[in-house]
Short mmCIF file of C-alpha atoms in Angstrom, two decimals:
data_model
loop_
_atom_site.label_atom_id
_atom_site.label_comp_id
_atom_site.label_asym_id
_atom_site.label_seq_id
_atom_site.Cartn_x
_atom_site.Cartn_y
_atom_site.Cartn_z
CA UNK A 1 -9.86 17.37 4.01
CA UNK A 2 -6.45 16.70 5.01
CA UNK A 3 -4.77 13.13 4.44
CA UNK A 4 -2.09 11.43 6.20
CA UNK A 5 0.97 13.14 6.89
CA UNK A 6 4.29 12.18 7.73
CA UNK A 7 7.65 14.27 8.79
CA UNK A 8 10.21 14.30 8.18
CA UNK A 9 9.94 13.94 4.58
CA UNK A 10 13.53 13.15 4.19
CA UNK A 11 16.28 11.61 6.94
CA UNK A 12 20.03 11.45 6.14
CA UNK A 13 21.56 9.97 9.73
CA UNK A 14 24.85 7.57 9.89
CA UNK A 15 25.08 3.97 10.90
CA UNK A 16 24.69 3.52 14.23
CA UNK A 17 22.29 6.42 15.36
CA UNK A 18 18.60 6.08 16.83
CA UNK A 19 15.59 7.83 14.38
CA UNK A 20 11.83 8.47 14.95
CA UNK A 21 9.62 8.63 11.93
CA UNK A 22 6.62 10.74 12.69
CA UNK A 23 2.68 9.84 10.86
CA UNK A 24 -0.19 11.96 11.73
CA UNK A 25 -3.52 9.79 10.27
CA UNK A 26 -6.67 11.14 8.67
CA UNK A 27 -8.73 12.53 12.20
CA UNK A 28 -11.54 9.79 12.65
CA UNK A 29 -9.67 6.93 11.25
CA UNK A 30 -8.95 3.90 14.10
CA UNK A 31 -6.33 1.99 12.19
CA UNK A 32 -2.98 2.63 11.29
CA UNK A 33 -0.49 0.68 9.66
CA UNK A 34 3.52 1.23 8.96
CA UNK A 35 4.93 -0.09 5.40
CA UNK A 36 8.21 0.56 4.40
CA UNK A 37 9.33 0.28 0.34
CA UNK A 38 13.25 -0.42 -0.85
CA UNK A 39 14.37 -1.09 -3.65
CA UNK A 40 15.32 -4.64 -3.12
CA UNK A 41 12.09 -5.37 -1.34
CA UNK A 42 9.50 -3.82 -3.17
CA UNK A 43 6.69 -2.52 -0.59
CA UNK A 44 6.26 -4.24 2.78
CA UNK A 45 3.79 -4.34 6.20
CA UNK A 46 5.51 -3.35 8.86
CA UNK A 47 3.21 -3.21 11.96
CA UNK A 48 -1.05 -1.99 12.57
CA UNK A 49 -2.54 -0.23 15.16
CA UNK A 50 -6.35 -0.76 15.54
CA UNK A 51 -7.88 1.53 18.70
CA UNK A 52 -6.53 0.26 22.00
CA UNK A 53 -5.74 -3.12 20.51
CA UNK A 54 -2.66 -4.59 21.28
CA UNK A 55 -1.00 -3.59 17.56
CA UNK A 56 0.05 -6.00 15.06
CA UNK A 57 3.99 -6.29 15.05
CA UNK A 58 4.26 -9.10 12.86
CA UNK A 59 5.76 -7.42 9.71
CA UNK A 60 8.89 -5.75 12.05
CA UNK A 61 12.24 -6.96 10.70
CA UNK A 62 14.23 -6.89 13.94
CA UNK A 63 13.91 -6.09 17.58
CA UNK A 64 15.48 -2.63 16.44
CA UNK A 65 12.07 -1.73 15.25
CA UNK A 66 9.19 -0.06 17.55
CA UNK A 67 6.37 1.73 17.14
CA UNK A 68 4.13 3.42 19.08
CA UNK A 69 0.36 5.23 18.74
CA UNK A 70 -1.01 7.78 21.37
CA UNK A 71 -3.82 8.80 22.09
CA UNK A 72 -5.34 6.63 19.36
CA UNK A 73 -3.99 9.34 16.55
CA UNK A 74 -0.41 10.06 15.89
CA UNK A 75 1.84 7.48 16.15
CA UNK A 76 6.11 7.50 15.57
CA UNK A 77 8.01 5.00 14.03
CA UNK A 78 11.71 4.12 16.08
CA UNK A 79 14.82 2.64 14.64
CA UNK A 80 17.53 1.85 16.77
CA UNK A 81 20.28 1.52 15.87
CA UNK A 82 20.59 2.08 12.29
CA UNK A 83 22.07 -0.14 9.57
CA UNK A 84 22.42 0.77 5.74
CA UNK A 85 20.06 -1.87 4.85
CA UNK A 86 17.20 0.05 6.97
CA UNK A 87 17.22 2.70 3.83
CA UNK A 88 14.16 3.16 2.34
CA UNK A 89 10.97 5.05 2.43
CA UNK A 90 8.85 4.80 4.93
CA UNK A 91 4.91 5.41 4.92
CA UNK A 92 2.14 5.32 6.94
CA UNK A 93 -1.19 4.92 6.08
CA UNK A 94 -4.95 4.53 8.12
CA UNK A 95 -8.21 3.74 7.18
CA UNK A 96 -11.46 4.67 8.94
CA UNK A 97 -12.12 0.88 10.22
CA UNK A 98 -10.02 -2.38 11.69
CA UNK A 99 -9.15 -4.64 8.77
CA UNK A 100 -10.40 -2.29 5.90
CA UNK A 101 -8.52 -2.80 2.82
CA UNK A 102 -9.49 0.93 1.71
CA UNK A 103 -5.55 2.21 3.33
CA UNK A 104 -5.00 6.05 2.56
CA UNK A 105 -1.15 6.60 2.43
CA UNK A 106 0.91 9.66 3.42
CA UNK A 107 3.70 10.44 0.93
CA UNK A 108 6.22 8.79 3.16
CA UNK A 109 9.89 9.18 4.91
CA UNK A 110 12.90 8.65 2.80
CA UNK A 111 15.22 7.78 5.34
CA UNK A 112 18.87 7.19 4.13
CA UNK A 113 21.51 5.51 6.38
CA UNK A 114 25.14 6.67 5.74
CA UNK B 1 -1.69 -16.51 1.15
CA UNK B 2 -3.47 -16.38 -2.22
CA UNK B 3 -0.98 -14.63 -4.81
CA UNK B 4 -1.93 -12.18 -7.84
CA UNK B 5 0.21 -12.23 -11.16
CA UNK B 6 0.31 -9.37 -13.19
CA UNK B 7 2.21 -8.09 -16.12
CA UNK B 8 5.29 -6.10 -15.89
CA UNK B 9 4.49 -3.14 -17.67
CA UNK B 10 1.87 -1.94 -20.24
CA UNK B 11 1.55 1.01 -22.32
CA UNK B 12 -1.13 3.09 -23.72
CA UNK B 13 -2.09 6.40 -25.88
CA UNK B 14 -3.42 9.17 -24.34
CA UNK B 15 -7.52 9.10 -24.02
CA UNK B 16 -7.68 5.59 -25.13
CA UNK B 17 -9.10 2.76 -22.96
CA UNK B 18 -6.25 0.66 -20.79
CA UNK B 19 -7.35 -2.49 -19.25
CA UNK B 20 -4.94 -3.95 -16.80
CA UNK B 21 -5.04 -7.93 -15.66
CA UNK B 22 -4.52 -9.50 -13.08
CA UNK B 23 -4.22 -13.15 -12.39
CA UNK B 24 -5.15 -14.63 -8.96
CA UNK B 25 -6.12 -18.32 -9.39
CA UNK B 26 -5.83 -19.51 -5.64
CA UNK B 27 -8.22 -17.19 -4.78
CA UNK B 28 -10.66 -18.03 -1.87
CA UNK B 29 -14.09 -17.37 -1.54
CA UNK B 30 -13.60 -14.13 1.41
CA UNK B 31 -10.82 -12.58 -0.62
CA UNK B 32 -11.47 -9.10 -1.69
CA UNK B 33 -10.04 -8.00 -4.82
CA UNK B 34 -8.10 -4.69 -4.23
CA UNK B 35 -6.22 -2.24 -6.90
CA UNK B 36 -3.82 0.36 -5.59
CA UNK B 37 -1.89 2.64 -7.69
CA UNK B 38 1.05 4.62 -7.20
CA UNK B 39 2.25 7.64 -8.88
CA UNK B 40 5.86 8.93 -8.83
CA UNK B 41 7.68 9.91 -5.40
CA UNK B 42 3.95 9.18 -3.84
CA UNK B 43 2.35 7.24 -1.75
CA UNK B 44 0.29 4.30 -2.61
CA UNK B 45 -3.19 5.64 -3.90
CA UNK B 46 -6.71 3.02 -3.31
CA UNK B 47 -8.40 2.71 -6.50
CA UNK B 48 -11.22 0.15 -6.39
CA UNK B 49 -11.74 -2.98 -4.84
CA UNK B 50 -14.67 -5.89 -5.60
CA UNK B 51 -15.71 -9.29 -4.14
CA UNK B 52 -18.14 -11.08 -7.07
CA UNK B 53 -19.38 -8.40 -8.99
CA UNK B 54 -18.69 -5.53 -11.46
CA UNK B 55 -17.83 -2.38 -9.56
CA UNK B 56 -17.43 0.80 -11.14
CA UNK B 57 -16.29 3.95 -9.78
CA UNK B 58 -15.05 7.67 -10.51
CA UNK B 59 -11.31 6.52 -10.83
CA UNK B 60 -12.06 3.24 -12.70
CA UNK B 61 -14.19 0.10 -13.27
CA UNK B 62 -12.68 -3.53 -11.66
CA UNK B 63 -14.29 -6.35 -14.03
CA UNK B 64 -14.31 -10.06 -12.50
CA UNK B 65 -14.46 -13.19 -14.10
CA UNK B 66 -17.14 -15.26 -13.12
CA UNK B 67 -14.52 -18.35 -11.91
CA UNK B 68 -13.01 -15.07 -9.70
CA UNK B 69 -9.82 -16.63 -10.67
CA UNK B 70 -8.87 -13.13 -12.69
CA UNK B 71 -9.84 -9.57 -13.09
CA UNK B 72 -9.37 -6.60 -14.82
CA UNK B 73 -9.01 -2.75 -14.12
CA UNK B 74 -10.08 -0.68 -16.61
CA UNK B 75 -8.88 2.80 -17.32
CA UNK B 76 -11.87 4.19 -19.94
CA UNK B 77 -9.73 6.97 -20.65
CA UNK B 78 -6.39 7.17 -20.01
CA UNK B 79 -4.57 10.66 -19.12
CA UNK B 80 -0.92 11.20 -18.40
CA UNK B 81 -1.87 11.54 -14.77
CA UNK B 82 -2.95 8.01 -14.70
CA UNK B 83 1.18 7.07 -15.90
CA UNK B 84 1.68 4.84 -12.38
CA UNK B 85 2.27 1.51 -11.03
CA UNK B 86 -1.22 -0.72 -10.56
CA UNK B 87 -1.01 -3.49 -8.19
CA UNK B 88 -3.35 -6.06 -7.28
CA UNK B 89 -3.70 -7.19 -4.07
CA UNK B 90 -6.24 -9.95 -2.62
CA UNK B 91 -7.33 -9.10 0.86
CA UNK B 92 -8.00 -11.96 3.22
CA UNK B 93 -11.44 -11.71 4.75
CA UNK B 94 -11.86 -11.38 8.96
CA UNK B 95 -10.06 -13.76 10.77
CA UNK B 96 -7.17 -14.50 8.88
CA UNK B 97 -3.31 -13.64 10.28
CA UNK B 98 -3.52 -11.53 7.31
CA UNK B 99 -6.43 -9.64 7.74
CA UNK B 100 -6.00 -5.66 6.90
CA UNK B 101 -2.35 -5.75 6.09
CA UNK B 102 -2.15 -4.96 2.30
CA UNK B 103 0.66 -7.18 0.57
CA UNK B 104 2.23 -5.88 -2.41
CA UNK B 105 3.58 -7.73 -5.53
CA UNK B 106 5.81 -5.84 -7.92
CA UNK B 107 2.44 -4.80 -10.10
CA UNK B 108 2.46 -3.22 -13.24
CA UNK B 109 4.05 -0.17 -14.78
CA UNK B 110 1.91 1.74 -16.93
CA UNK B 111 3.41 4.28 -19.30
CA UNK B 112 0.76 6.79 -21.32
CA UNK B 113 2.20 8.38 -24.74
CA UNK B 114 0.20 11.75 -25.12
#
Protein backbone atom coordinates (compact mmCIF):
# COMPACT_ATOMS: atom_id res chain seq x y z
CA UNK A 1 0.00 0.00 0.00
CA UNK A 2 1.23 3.40 -0.18
CA UNK A 3 3.45 4.97 2.73
CA UNK A 4 3.93 8.41 3.81
CA UNK A 5 4.66 10.94 1.42
CA UNK A 6 6.05 14.22 1.53
CA UNK A 7 6.56 17.16 -1.29
CA UNK A 8 8.46 18.82 -2.06
CA UNK A 9 11.27 16.53 -1.98
CA UNK A 10 13.75 19.26 -2.22
CA UNK A 11 13.43 23.31 -1.23
CA UNK A 12 16.17 25.82 -2.15
CA UNK A 13 14.49 29.39 -0.81
CA UNK A 14 16.74 32.48 0.63
CA UNK A 15 16.90 33.85 4.10
CA UNK A 16 14.13 35.59 4.96
CA UNK A 17 11.22 33.89 2.93
CA UNK A 18 8.08 31.90 4.38
CA UNK A 19 7.97 27.79 3.29
CA UNK A 20 5.29 25.05 3.73
CA UNK A 21 6.46 21.50 3.89
CA UNK A 22 3.70 19.23 2.75
CA UNK A 23 3.20 15.18 4.50
CA UNK A 24 0.42 13.09 3.31
CA UNK A 25 0.26 9.95 6.15
CA UNK A 26 -0.51 6.30 5.55
CA UNK A 27 -4.80 6.53 5.11
CA UNK A 28 -6.07 5.03 8.53
CA UNK A 29 -3.26 6.14 10.64
CA UNK A 30 -4.43 8.89 13.61
CA UNK A 31 -1.00 10.14 14.56
CA UNK A 32 1.41 12.15 12.97
CA UNK A 33 4.55 13.46 14.02
CA UNK A 34 7.19 16.12 12.34
CA UNK A 35 11.13 15.35 12.89
CA UNK A 36 13.59 17.24 11.29
CA UNK A 37 17.52 15.76 10.88
CA UNK A 38 20.80 18.27 10.38
CA UNK A 39 23.81 17.60 10.46
CA UNK A 40 24.75 19.25 13.66
CA UNK A 41 21.71 17.87 15.39
CA UNK A 42 21.38 14.48 14.42
CA UNK A 43 17.46 13.58 14.18
CA UNK A 44 14.93 15.52 16.26
CA UNK A 45 10.85 15.61 17.35
CA UNK A 46 9.44 18.38 16.19
CA UNK A 47 5.66 18.38 16.96
CA UNK A 48 2.54 15.18 16.99
CA UNK A 49 -0.78 15.24 15.95
CA UNK A 50 -3.06 12.55 17.53
CA UNK A 51 -6.97 12.84 16.04
CA UNK A 52 -8.56 16.06 17.20
CA UNK A 53 -6.14 16.36 20.09
CA UNK A 54 -4.72 19.48 20.74
CA UNK A 55 -1.06 18.43 18.99
CA UNK A 56 2.08 18.17 20.79
CA UNK A 57 4.33 21.32 20.01
CA UNK A 58 6.89 20.70 22.41
CA UNK A 59 9.85 19.74 20.10
CA UNK A 60 9.31 23.32 17.88
CA UNK A 61 12.53 25.36 18.02
CA UNK A 62 11.01 28.85 17.72
CA UNK A 63 7.74 30.62 17.38
CA UNK A 64 8.71 30.62 13.54
CA UNK A 65 7.57 27.08 13.48
CA UNK A 66 3.75 25.89 12.87
CA UNK A 67 2.10 23.13 11.87
CA UNK A 68 -1.08 22.24 11.04
CA UNK A 69 -3.31 18.77 10.28
CA UNK A 70 -6.77 18.82 8.46
CA UNK A 71 -9.14 16.87 8.31
CA UNK A 72 -7.28 14.40 10.53
CA UNK A 73 -4.93 13.37 7.31
CA UNK A 74 -2.59 15.68 5.59
CA UNK A 75 -0.95 18.04 7.48
CA UNK A 76 1.87 21.06 6.26
CA UNK A 77 4.73 22.05 8.00
CA UNK A 78 5.33 26.33 8.05
CA UNK A 79 8.55 28.17 8.49
CA UNK A 80 8.53 31.70 8.72
CA UNK A 81 10.84 33.39 8.22
CA UNK A 82 13.75 31.43 7.26
CA UNK A 83 17.26 31.35 8.73
CA UNK A 84 20.31 29.21 7.40
CA UNK A 85 20.33 27.26 10.48
CA UNK A 86 16.62 25.94 9.61
CA UNK A 87 18.52 23.67 6.76
CA UNK A 88 17.91 20.29 7.01
CA UNK A 89 15.63 17.52 6.06
CA UNK A 90 12.53 17.36 7.11
CA UNK A 91 10.21 14.15 7.58
CA UNK A 92 7.10 13.17 8.60
CA UNK A 93 6.04 10.10 9.80
CA UNK A 94 2.41 8.40 11.37
CA UNK A 95 1.56 5.40 12.92
CA UNK A 96 -1.87 3.73 13.07
CA UNK A 97 -2.37 4.57 16.99
CA UNK A 98 -1.62 7.64 19.70
CA UNK A 99 1.72 6.97 21.35
CA UNK A 100 2.78 3.90 19.17
CA UNK A 101 6.40 3.64 18.86
CA UNK A 102 5.89 1.61 15.44
CA UNK A 103 6.46 5.47 13.31
CA UNK A 104 6.49 4.82 9.40
CA UNK A 105 8.59 7.69 7.83
CA UNK A 106 8.22 9.41 4.44
CA UNK A 107 11.57 10.02 2.71
CA UNK A 108 11.56 13.59 3.82
CA UNK A 109 12.09 17.46 2.63
CA UNK A 110 15.57 18.67 2.13
CA UNK A 111 15.01 22.15 2.58
CA UNK A 112 18.14 24.41 2.05
CA UNK A 113 18.18 28.10 3.17
CA UNK A 114 20.43 30.40 1.01
CA UNK B 1 14.72 10.27 30.00
CA UNK B 2 16.40 6.86 30.04
CA UNK B 3 19.44 7.00 27.45
CA UNK B 4 20.77 4.06 25.07
CA UNK B 5 24.61 3.79 24.23
CA UNK B 6 25.62 2.21 21.27
CA UNK B 7 28.72 1.77 19.26
CA UNK B 8 29.78 4.01 16.54
CA UNK B 9 30.07 1.84 13.75
CA UNK B 10 30.40 -1.95 13.06
CA UNK B 11 31.20 -3.91 10.12
CA UNK B 12 30.35 -7.19 8.71
CA UNK B 13 30.77 -9.76 5.60
CA UNK B 14 28.17 -10.36 3.44
CA UNK B 15 25.66 -13.39 4.64
CA UNK B 16 27.28 -13.60 7.94
CA UNK B 17 25.42 -12.98 11.24
CA UNK B 18 25.75 -9.10 12.70
CA UNK B 19 24.65 -8.55 16.15
CA UNK B 20 24.35 -4.96 17.14
CA UNK B 21 24.32 -3.72 21.09
CA UNK B 22 22.91 -1.52 22.69
CA UNK B 23 23.37 -0.28 26.18
CA UNK B 24 20.46 1.26 28.18
CA UNK B 25 21.13 0.83 31.93
CA UNK B 26 18.56 3.48 33.35
CA UNK B 27 16.02 1.72 31.85
CA UNK B 28 12.54 1.65 33.59
CA UNK B 29 10.23 -0.97 33.90
CA UNK B 30 7.38 0.64 30.95
CA UNK B 31 10.17 1.38 28.53
CA UNK B 32 9.86 -0.33 25.26
CA UNK B 33 12.90 -1.24 23.53
CA UNK B 34 12.72 0.11 19.89
CA UNK B 35 15.33 -0.38 16.78
CA UNK B 36 14.99 1.86 13.77
CA UNK B 37 17.21 1.76 10.87
CA UNK B 38 17.97 4.06 8.23
CA UNK B 39 19.27 3.52 4.85
CA UNK B 40 20.92 6.19 2.65
CA UNK B 41 18.96 9.50 1.54
CA UNK B 42 15.82 7.59 3.39
CA UNK B 43 13.72 7.89 5.88
CA UNK B 44 13.95 6.22 9.17
CA UNK B 45 12.75 2.49 8.70
CA UNK B 46 10.95 0.49 12.21
CA UNK B 47 12.64 -2.68 12.66
CA UNK B 48 11.59 -4.42 15.89
CA UNK B 49 10.80 -3.41 19.17
CA UNK B 50 10.47 -5.69 22.67
CA UNK B 51 9.53 -5.10 26.35
CA UNK B 52 10.94 -8.46 28.44
CA UNK B 53 11.17 -11.01 26.02
CA UNK B 54 12.86 -12.40 22.85
CA UNK B 55 11.08 -11.10 19.78
CA UNK B 56 11.82 -12.24 16.48
CA UNK B 57 10.62 -11.05 13.28
CA UNK B 58 11.03 -11.11 9.31
CA UNK B 59 13.62 -8.16 9.38
CA UNK B 60 15.46 -9.32 12.55
CA UNK B 61 15.47 -10.83 16.08
CA UNK B 62 15.87 -8.09 19.30
CA UNK B 63 17.54 -10.31 22.22
CA UNK B 64 17.17 -8.82 25.92
CA UNK B 65 19.10 -9.37 28.81
CA UNK B 66 17.32 -10.58 31.61
CA UNK B 67 18.52 -7.29 33.97
CA UNK B 68 16.82 -5.31 30.64
CA UNK B 69 19.71 -3.12 31.18
CA UNK B 70 21.04 -4.13 27.38
CA UNK B 71 20.00 -5.72 24.20
CA UNK B 72 20.95 -6.85 21.06
CA UNK B 73 19.68 -6.78 17.34
CA UNK B 74 20.60 -9.43 15.40
CA UNK B 75 21.02 -9.48 11.68
CA UNK B 76 21.15 -13.61 10.90
CA UNK B 77 22.23 -12.79 7.59
CA UNK B 78 23.52 -9.81 6.56
CA UNK B 79 23.00 -8.42 2.82
CA UNK B 80 24.31 -5.19 1.39
CA UNK B 81 20.80 -3.85 1.65
CA UNK B 82 20.98 -4.09 5.34
CA UNK B 83 24.44 -1.38 5.02
CA UNK B 84 22.42 1.45 7.35
CA UNK B 85 22.44 3.26 10.52
CA UNK B 86 20.66 1.14 13.64
CA UNK B 87 19.52 3.17 16.45
CA UNK B 88 18.10 2.27 19.64
CA UNK B 89 15.61 4.08 21.12
CA UNK B 90 13.69 3.38 24.58
CA UNK B 91 10.11 4.45 24.39
CA UNK B 92 8.51 5.78 27.54
CA UNK B 93 5.33 3.93 28.36
CA UNK B 94 1.65 6.03 28.56
CA UNK B 95 1.75 8.91 30.53
CA UNK B 96 5.03 10.20 30.28
CA UNK B 97 5.84 13.93 28.56
CA UNK B 98 7.60 11.66 26.31
CA UNK B 99 5.22 9.31 25.32
CA UNK B 100 5.19 8.51 21.31
CA UNK B 101 7.89 10.93 20.34
CA UNK B 102 10.84 8.71 19.17
CA UNK B 103 14.29 10.27 20.38
CA UNK B 104 17.25 9.53 18.42
CA UNK B 105 20.92 9.05 19.54
CA UNK B 106 23.62 9.09 16.91
CA UNK B 107 23.26 4.97 16.61
CA UNK B 108 25.42 2.87 14.79
CA UNK B 109 26.81 2.72 11.29
CA UNK B 110 26.91 -0.55 9.84
CA UNK B 111 29.04 -1.18 6.77
CA UNK B 112 28.61 -4.88 4.89
CA UNK B 113 31.77 -6.02 2.66
CA UNK B 114 30.18 -8.38 -0.08
Amino acid sequence: GAGVSQSPSNKVTEKGKDVELRCDPISGHTALYWYRQSLGQGLEFLIYFQGNSAPDKSGLPSDRFSAERTGGSVSTLTIQRTQQEDSAVYLCASSLRRGSYEQYFGPGTRLTVT
Amino acid sequence: DAKTTQPNSMESNEEEPVHLPCNHSTISGTDYIHWYRQLPSQGPEYVIHGLTSNVNNRMASLAIAEDRKSSTLILHRATLRDAAVYYCILGRGEGGTSYGKLTFGQGTILTVHP
